[in-house]
PDB file of C-alpha atoms in Angstrom:
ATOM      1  CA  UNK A   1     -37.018 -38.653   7.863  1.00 61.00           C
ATOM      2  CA  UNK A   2     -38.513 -37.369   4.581  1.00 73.00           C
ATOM      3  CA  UNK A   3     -36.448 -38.408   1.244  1.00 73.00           C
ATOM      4  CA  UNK A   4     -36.158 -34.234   0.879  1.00 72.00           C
ATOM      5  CA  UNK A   5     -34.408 -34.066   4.450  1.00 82.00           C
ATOM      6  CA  UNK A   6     -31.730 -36.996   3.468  1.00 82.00           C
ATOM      7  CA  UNK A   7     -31.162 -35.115   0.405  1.00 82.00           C
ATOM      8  CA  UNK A   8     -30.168 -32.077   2.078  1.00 86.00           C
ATOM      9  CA  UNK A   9     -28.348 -33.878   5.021  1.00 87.00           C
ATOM     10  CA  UNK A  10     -26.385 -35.522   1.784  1.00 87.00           C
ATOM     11  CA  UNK A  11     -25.396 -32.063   0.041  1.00 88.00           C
ATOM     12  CA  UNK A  12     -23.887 -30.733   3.074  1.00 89.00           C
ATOM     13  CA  UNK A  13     -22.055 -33.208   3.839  1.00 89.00           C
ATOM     14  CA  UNK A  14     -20.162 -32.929   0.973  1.00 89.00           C
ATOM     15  CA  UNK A  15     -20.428 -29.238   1.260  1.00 91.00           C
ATOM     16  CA  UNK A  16     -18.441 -29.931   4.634  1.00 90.00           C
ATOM     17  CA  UNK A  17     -15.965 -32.555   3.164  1.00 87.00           C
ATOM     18  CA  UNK A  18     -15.252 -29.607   0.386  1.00 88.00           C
ATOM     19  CA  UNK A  19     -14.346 -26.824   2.876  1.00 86.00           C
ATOM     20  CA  UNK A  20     -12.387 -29.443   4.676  1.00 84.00           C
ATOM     21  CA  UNK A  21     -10.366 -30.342   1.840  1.00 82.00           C
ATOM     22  CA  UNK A  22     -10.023 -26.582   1.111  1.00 76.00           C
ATOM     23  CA  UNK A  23      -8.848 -25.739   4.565  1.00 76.00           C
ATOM     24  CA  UNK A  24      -6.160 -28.828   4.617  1.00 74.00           C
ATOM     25  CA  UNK A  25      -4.539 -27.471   1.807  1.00 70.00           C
ATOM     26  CA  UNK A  26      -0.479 -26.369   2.144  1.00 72.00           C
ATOM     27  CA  UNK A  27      -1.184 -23.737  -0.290  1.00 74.00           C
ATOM     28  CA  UNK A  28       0.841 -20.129   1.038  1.00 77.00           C
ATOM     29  CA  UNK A  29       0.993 -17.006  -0.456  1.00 84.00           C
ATOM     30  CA  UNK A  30       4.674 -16.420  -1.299  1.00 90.00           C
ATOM     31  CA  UNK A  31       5.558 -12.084  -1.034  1.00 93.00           C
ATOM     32  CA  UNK A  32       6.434 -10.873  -4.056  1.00 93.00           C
ATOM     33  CA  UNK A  33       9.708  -9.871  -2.843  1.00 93.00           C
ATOM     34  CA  UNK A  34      10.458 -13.414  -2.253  1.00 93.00           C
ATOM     35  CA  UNK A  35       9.787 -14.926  -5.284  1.00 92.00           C
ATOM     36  CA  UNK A  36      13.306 -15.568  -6.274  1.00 91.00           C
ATOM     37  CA  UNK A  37      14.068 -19.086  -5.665  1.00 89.00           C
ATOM     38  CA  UNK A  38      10.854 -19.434  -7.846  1.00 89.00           C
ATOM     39  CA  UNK A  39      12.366 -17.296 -10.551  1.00 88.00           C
ATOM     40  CA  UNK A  40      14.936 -19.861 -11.069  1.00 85.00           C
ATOM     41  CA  UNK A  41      15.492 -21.416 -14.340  1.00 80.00           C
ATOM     42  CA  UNK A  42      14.683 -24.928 -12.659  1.00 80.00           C
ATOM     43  CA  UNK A  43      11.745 -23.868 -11.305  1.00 83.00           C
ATOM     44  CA  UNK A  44      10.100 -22.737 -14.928  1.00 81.00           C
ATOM     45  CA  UNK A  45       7.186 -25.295 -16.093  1.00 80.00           C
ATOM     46  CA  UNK A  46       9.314 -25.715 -18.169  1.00 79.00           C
ATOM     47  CA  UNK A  47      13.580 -25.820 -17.802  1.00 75.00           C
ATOM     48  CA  UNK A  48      14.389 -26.125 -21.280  1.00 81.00           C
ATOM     49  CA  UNK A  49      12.207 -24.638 -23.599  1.00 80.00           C
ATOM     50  CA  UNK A  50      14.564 -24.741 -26.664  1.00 85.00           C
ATOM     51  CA  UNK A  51      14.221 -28.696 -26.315  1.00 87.00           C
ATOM     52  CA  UNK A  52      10.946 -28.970 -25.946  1.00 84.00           C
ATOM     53  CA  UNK A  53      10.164 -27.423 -28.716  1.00 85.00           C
ATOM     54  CA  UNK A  54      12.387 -29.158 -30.688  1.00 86.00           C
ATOM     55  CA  UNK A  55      10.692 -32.553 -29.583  1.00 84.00           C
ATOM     56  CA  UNK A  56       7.565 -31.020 -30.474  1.00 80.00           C
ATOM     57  CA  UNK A  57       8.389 -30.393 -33.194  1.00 79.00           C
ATOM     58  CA  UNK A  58       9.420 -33.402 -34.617  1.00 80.00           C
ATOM     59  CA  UNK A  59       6.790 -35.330 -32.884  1.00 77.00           C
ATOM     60  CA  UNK A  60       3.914 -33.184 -34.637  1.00 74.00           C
ATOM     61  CA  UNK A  61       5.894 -33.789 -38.076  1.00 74.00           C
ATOM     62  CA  UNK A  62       6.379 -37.541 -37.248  1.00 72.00           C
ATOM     63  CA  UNK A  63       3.354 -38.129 -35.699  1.00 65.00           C
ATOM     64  CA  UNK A  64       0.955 -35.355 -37.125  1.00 62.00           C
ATOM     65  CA  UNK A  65      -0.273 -34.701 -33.615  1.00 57.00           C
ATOM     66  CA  UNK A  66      -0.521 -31.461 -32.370  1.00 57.00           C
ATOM     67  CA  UNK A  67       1.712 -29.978 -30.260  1.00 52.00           C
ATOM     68  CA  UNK A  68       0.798 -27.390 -27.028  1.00 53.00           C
ATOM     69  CA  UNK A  69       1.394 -30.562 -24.082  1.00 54.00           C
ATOM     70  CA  UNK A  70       3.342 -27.986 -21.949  1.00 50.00           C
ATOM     71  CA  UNK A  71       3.136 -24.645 -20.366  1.00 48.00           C
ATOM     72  CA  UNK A  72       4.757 -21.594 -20.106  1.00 48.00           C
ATOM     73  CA  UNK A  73       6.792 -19.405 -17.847  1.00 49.00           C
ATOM     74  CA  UNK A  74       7.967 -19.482 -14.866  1.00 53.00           C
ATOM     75  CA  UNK A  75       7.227 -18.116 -11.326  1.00 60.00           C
ATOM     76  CA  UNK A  76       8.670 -14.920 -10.302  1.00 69.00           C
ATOM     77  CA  UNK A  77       5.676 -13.168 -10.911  1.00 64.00           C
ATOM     78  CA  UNK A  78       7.104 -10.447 -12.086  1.00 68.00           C
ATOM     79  CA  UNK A  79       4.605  -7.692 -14.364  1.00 63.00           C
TER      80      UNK A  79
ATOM     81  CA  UNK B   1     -23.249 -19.761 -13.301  1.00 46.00           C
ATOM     82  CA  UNK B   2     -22.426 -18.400 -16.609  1.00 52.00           C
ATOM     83  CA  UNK B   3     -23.512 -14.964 -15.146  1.00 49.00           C
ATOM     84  CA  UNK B   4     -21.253 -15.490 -11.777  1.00 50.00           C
ATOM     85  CA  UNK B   5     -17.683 -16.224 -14.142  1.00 50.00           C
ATOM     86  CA  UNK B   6     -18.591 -13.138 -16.370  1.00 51.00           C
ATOM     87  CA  UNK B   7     -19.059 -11.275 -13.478  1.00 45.00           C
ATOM     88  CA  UNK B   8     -15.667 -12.738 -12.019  1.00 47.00           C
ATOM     89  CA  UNK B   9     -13.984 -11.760 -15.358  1.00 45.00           C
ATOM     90  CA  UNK B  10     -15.316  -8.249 -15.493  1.00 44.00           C
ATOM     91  CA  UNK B  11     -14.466  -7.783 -12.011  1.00 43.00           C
ATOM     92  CA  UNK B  12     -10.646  -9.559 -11.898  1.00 48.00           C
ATOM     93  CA  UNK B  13      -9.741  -7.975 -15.246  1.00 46.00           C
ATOM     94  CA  UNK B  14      -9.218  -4.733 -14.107  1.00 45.00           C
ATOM     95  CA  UNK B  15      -6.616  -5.726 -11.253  1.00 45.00           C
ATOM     96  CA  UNK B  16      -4.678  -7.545 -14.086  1.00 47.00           C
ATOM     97  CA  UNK B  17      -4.529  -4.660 -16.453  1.00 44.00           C
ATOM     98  CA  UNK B  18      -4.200  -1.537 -14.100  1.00 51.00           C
ATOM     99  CA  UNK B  19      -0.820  -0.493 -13.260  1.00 59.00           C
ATOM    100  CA  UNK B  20      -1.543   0.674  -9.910  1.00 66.00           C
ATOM    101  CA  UNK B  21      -3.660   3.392  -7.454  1.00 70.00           C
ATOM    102  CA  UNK B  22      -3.215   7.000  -7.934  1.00 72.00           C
ATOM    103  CA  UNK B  23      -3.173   7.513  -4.464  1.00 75.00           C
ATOM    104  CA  UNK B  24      -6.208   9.823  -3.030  1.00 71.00           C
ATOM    105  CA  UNK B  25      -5.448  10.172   0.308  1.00 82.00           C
ATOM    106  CA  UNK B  26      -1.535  10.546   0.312  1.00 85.00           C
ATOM    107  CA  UNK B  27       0.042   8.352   3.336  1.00 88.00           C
ATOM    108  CA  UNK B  28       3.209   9.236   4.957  1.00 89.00           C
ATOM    109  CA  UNK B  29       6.251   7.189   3.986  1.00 89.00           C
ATOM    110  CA  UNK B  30       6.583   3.994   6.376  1.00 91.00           C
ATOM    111  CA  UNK B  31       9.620   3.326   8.288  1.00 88.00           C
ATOM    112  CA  UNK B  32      12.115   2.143   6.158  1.00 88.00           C
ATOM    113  CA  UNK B  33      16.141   2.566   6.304  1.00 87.00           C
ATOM    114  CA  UNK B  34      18.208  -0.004   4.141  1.00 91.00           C
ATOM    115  CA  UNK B  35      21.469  -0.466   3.578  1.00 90.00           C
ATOM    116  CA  UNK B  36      23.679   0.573   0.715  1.00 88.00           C
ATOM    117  CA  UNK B  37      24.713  -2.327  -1.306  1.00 84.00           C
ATOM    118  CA  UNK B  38      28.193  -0.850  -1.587  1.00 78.00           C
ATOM    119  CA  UNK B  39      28.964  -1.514   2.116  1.00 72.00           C
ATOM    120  CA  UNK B  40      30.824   1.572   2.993  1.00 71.00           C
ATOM    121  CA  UNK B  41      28.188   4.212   2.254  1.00 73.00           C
ATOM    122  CA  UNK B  42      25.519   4.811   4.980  1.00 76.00           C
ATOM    123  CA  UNK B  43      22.253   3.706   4.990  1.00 78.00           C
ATOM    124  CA  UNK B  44      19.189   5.359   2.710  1.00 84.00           C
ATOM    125  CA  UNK B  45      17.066   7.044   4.950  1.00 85.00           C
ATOM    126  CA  UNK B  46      14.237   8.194   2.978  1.00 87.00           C
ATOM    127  CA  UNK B  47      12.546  10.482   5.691  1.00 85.00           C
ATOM    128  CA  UNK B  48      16.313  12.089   5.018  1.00 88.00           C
ATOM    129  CA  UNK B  49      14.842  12.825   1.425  1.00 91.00           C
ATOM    130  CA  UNK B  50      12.104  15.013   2.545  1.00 90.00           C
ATOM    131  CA  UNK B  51      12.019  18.438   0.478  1.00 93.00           C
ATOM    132  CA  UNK B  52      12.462  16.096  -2.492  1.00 95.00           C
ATOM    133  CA  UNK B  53      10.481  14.714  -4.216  1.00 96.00           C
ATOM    134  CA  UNK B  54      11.537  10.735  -4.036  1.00 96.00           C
ATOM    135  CA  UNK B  55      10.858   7.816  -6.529  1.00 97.00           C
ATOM    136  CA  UNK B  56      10.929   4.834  -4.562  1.00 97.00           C
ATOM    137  CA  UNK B  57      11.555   1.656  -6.888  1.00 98.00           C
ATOM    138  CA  UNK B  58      11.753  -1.975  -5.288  1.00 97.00           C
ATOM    139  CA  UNK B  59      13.907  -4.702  -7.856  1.00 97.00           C
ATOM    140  CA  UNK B  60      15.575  -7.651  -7.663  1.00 97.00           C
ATOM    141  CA  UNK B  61      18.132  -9.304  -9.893  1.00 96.00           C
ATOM    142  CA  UNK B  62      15.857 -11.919 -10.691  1.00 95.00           C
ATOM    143  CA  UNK B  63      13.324  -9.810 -11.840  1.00 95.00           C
ATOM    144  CA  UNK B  64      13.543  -9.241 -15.680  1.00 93.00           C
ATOM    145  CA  UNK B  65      11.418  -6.194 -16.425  1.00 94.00           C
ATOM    146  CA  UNK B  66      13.218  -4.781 -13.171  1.00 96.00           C
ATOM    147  CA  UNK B  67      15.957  -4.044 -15.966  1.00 96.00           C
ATOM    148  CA  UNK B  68      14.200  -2.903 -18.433  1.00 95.00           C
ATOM    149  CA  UNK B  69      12.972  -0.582 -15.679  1.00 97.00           C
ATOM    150  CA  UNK B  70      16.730   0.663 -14.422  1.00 97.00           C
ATOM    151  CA  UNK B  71      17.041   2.536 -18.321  1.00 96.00           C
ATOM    152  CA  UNK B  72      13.511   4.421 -17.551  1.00 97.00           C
ATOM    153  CA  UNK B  73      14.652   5.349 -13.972  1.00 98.00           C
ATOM    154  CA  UNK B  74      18.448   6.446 -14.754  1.00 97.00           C
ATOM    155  CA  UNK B  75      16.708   8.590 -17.430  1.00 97.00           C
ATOM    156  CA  UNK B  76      14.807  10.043 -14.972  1.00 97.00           C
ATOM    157  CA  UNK B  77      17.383  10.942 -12.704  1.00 97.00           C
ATOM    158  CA  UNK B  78      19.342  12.816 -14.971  1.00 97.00           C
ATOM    159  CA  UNK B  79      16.445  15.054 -16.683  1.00 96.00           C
ATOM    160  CA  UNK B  80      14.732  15.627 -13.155  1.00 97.00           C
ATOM    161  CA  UNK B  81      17.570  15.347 -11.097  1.00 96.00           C
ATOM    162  CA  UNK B  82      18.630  19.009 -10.609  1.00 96.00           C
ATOM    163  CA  UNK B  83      14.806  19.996 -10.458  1.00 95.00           C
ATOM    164  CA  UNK B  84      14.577  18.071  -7.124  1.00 95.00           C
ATOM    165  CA  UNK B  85      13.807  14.363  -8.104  1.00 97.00           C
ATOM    166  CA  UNK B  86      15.465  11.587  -6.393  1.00 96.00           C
ATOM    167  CA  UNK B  87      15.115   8.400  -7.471  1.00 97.00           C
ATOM    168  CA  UNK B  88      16.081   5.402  -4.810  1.00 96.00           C
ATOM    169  CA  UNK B  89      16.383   1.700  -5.916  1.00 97.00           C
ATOM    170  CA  UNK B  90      15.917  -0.655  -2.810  1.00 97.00           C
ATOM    171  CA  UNK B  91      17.228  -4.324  -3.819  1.00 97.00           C
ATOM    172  CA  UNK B  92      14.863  -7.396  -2.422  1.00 97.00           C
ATOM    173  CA  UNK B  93      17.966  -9.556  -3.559  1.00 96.00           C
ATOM    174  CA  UNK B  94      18.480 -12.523  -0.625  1.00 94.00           C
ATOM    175  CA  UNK B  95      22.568 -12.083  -1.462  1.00 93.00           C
ATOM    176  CA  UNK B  96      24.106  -8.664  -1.808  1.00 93.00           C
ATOM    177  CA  UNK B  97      26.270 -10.375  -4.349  1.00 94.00           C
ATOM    178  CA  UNK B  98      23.434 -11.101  -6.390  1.00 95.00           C
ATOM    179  CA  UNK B  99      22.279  -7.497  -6.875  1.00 95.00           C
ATOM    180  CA  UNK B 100      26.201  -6.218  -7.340  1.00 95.00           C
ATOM    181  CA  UNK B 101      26.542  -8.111 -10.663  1.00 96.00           C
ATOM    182  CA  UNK B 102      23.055  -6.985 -11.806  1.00 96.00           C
ATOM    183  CA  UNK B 103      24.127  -3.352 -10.970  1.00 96.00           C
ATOM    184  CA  UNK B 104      27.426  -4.320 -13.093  1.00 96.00           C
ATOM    185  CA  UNK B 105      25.404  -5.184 -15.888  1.00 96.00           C
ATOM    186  CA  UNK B 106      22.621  -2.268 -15.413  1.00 96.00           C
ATOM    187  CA  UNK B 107      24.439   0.723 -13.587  1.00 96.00           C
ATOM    188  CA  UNK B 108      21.951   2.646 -12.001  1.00 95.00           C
ATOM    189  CA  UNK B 109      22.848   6.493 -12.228  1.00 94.00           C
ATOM    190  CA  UNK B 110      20.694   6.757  -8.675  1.00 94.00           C
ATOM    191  CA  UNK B 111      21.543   5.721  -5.213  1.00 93.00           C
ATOM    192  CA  UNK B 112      20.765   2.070  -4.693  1.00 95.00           C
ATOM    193  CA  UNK B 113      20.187   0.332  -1.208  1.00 95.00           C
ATOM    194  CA  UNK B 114      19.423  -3.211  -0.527  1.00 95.00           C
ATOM    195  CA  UNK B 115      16.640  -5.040   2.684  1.00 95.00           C
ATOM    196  CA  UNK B 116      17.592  -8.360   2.392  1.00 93.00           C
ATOM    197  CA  UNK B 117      15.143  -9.074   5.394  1.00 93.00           C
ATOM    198  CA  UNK B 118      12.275  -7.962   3.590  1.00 94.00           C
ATOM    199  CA  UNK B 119      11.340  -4.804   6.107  1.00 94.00           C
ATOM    200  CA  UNK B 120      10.792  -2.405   3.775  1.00 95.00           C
ATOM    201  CA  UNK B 121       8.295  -3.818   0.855  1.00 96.00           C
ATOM    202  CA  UNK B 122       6.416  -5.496   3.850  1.00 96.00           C
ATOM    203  CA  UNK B 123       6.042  -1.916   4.956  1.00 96.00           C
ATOM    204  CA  UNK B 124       5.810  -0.531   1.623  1.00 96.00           C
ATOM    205  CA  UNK B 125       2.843  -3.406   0.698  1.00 95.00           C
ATOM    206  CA  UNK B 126       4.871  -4.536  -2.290  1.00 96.00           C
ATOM    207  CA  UNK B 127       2.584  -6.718  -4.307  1.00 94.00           C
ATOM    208  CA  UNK B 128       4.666  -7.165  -7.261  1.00 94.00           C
ATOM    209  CA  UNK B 129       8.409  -7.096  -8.802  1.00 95.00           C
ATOM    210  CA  UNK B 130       9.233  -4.346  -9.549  1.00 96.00           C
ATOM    211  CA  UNK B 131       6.908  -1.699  -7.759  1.00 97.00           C
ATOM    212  CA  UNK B 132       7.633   2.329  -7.739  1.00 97.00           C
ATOM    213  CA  UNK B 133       6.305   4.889  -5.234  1.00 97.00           C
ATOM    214  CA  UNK B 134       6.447   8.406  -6.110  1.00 97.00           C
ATOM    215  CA  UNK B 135       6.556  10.198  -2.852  1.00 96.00           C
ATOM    216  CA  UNK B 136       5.995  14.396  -2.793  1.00 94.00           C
ATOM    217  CA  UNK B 137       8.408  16.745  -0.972  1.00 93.00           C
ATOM    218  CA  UNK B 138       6.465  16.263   2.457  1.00 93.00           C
ATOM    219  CA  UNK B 139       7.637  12.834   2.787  1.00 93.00           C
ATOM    220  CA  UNK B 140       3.870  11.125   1.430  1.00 94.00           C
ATOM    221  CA  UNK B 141       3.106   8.680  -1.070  1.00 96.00           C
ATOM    222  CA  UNK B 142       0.946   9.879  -3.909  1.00 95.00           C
ATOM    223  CA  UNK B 143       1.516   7.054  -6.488  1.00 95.00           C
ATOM    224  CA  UNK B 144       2.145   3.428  -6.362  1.00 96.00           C
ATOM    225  CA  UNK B 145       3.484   1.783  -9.937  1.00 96.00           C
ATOM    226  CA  UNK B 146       3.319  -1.872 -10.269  1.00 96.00           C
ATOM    227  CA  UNK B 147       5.238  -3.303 -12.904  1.00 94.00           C
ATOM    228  CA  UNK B 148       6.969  -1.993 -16.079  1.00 95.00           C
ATOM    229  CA  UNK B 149       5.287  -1.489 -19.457  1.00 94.00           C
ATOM    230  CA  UNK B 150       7.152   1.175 -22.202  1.00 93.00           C
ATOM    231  CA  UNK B 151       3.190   2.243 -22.667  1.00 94.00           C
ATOM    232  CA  UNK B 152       3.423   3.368 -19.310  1.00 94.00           C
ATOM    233  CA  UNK B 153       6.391   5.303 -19.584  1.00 95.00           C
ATOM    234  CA  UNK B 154       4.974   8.917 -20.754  1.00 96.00           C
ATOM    235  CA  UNK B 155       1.961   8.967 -18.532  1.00 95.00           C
ATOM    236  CA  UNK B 156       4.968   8.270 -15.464  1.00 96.00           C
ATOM    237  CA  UNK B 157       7.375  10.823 -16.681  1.00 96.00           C
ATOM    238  CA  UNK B 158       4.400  13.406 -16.941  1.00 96.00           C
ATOM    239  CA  UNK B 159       3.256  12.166 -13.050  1.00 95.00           C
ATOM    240  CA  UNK B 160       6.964  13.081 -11.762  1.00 96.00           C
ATOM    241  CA  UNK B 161       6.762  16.625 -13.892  1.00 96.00           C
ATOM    242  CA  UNK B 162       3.750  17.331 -12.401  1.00 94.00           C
ATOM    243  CA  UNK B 163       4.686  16.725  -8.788  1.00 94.00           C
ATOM    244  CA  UNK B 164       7.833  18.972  -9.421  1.00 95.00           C
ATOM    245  CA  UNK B 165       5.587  21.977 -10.697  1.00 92.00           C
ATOM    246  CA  UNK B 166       2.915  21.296  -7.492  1.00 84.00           C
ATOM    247  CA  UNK B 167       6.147  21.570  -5.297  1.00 56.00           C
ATOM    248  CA  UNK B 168       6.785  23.917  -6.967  1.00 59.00           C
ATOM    249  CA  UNK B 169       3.911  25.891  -6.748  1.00 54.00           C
ATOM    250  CA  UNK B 170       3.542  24.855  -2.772  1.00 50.00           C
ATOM    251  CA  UNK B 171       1.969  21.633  -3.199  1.00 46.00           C
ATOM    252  CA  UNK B 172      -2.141  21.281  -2.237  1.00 45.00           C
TER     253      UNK B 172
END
C-alpha cells in the first residue's frame, strides 16, 4: 500500500468519525412558537445582567482587566 | 476558504435582514380554527373572514416585540376597520392565563384567539415570534411579516391600503 493510499485511507477516516460525531448530536430544532420556556428569565446567558455588570465593573477598575466574559440575550428568538 | 465564508455571509445576510416574502403565488389560507381566549365566545374561523381582507398575527406573551406589535395592529384596526380590514391575533401562549394578563396589559382592539397545541403556526409555517399574514378577500395569503421593526411600519400600512383598493377594484 503506497504512503499516498494510507494518507487518504487516514483523512476519511476522520472524515467518517466527523459525520459520526455530527449525526450523534441531541441538537433539535425548537418551533418558534415554542420557544417560551426558553424565553424565561432563567434561561438568559445571562439571569442577572444588572449584577454582572456591576462585578464587571469593579473587577475592570480593580483589576484593570477588561471586561466582555459573558454574553447576551436570551432565547426566545423573537425578531 | 476565505471565499466559501464570504460567500456564506453574502448569502445568510439577506435571510437575517429581510422581513419576509411578498408572496407571488398567493396560497389559500390553511386550516386553522382556534379558540377565543375569553372562553365564552366561539371559535375564530378565518375561512369565516372571507370577503375581508384578514391580518393574521401569531404572539405570545413571552414575546417582547409581540407588544410593541399589538399598538401597530390596534391602530390598524381602527383606521381600516370599516374599509373591510380585520385583524386576528392567534396566541401561541402554552396557558390561556398567560396570554389574559398580557391582553390586560396590551388590550388588543381586534378579536384575539389562542392554539395552545400549536395547529395553526405549524400550518401557517411560523418561523418566528411574532409573524403576520395579510390574507386578500378570497381567503389567500399574499404577505407573510416576520418580526416587528417601527421601519417597517409604513411600507405595512401602505401593503394593507393597497389590498383594500385591489378589493376594491376586483382584485387581479
Amino acid at each position: 500500500m503506497s504512503a499516498f493510499t494510507r494518507l487518504a485511507k487516514r483523512r476519511m477516516c476522520g472524515v467518517a468519525c466527523v459525520l459520526t460525531l455530527f449525526a450523534c448530536s441531541g441538537c433539535a430544532g425548537v418551533p418558534a412558537w415554542e420557544r417560551g420556556d426558553l424565553a424565561r428569565p432563567e434561561m438568559a446567558l445571562e439571569p442577572q445582567p444588572g449584577q454582572r455588570a456591576l462585578q464587571e465593573h469593579v473587577y475592570s477598575s480593580r483589576e484593570a482587566g477588561a471586561a466582555g466574559a459573558t454574553g447576551q440575550g436570551g432565547g426566545c428568538g423573537c425578531y | 476558504m476565505r471565499f466559501f465564508s464570504s460567500l456564506f455571509l453574502v448569502c445568510a445576510t439577506p435571510l437575517l435582514v429581510l422581513p419576509g416574502p411578498v408572496l407571488a403565488e398567493r396560497p389559500a389560507l390553511p386550516p386553522c380554527a382556534p379558540a377565543r381566549i375569553d372562553a365564552q365566545a366561539p371559535a375564530v374561523d378565518l375561512h369565516e373572514l372571507r370577503g375581508r381582507v384578514v391580518l393574521i398575527d401569531f404572539w405570545a406573551s413571552w414575546c417582547a416585540p409581540c407588544a410593541h406589535a399589538f399598538g401597530f395592529l390596534n391602530a390598524l384596526q381602527d383606521e381600516f376597520g370599516a374599509r373591510g380590514l380585520t385583524v386576528v391575533g392567534i396566541s401561541v401562549d402554552k396557558d390561556a392565563a398567560d396570554a389574559r394578563r398580557f391582553l390586560q396589559r396590551y388590550p388588543a382592539s381586534f378579536p384575539t384567539a389562542i392554539d395552545s397545541g400549536g395547529e395553526c403556526p405549524r400550518a401557517f409555517g411560523v418561523k418566528a415570534m411574532p409573524s403576520s399574514y395579510l390574507v386578500d378577500r378570497e381567503g389567500r395569503v399574499v404577505e407573510v411579516h416576520r418580526g416587528f421593526r417601527n421601519g417597517d411600519v409604513t411600507e405595512r400600512r401602505r401593503a394593507v391600503m393597497k389590498l383594500l383598493d385591489e378589493a376594491r377594484g376586483g382584485g387581479r
